[in-house]
Coordinates of C-alpha atoms in Angstrom, one line a residue:
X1 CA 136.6 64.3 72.7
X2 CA 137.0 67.5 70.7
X3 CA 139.3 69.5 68.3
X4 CA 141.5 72.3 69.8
X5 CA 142.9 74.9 67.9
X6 CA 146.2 76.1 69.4
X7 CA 148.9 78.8 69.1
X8 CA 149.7 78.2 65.8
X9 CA 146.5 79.6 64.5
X10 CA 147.3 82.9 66.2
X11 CA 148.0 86.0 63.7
X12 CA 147.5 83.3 60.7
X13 CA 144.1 82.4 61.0
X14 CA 143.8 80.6 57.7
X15 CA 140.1 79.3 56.9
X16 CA 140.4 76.2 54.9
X17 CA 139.4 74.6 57.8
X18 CA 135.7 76.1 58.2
X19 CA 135.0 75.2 54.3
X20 CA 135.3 71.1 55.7
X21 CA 133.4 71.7 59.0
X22 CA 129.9 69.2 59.0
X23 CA 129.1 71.0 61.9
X24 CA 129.6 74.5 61.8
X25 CA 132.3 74.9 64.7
X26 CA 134.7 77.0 64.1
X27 CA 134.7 80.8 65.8
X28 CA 135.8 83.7 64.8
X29 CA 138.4 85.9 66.7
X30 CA 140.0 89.1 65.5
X31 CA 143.2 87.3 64.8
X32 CA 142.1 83.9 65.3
X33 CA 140.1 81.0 65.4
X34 CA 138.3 78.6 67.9
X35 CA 136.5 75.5 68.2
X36 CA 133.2 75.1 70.0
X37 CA 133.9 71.9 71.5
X38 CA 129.7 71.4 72.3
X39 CA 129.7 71.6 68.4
X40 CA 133.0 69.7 67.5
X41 CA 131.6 65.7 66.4
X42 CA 135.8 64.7 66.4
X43 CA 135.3 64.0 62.7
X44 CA 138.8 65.5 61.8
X45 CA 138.3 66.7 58.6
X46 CA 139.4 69.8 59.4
X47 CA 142.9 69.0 60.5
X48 CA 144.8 68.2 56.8
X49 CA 142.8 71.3 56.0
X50 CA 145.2 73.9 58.1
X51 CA 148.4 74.9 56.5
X52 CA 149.7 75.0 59.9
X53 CA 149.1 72.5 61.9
X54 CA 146.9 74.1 64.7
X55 CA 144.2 71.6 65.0
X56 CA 144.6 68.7 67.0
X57 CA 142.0 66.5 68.7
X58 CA 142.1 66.9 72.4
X59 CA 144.4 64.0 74.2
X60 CA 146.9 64.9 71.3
X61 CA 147.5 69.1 72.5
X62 CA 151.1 69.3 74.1
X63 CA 151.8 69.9 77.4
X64 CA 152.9 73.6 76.5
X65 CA 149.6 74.4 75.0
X66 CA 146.8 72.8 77.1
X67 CA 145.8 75.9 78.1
X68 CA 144.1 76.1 74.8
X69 CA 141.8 73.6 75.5
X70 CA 140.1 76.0 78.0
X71 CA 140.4 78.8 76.0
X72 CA 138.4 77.6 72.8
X73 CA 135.7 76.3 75.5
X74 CA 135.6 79.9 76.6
X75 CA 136.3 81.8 73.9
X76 CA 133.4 80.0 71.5
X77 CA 131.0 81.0 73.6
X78 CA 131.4 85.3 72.8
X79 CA 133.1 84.4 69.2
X80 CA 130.7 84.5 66.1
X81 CA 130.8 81.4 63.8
X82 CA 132.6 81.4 60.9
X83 CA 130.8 79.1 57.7
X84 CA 132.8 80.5 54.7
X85 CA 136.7 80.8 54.0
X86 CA 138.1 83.7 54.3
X87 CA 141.2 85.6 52.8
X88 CA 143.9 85.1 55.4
X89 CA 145.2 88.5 57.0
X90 CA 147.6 90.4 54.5
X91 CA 150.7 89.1 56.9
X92 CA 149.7 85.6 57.7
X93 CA 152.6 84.0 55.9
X94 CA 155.0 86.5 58.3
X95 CA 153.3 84.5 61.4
X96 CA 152.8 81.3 60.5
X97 CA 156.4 79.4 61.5
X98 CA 156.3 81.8 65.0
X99 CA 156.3 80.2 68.3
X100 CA 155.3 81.8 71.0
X101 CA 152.3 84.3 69.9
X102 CA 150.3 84.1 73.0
X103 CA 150.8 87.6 73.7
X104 CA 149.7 88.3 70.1
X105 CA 145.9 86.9 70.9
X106 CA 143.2 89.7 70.7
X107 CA 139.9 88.1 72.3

């Protein structure tokens, strides 16, 4: 099993989560971030880590966002890894309790 970051991450993309990372796993999108589930060793430290909620391990994603599964898979393979935490973008907190951001993903 793996980690999946979902929706929630979109347009936030807070980093606390690559600081934990054993493994190096995380990938970075414009306005978002991924998990390379060939790198992912399901040790879940990074999951208290994100201030909203958008990690969760595989067999625990709801049914509205499975499609993310796929798309960190494919996603992780183009995105470049991200090691260090970042400053969130400027209107992070402004996104963070949206639903719905899909359309908001820039690949």
């Amino acid at each position: 099993m793996t980690h999946v970051v979902i929706e929630s991450c979109i347009r936030c993309k807070y980093t606390d989560c690559v600081d934990v990372c054993p493994v190096d796993c995380f990938r970075e999108g414009p306005n978002m971030l991924v998990i390379d589930p060939d790198e992912c060793i399901d040790c879940a430290v990074c999951i208290p880590e994100c201030p909203v909620n958008a990690i969760l391990p595989e067999e625990d994603v709801p049914n509205d966002q499975l499609a993310f599964i796929k798309m960190n898979a494919e996603l992780s393979r183009n995105w470049p890894s991200i090691t260090k935490r970042k400053a969130p973008p400027a209107d992070a907190d402004e996104w963070k309790d949206r639903r719905d951001k899909l359309d908001q993903l820039k690949r």
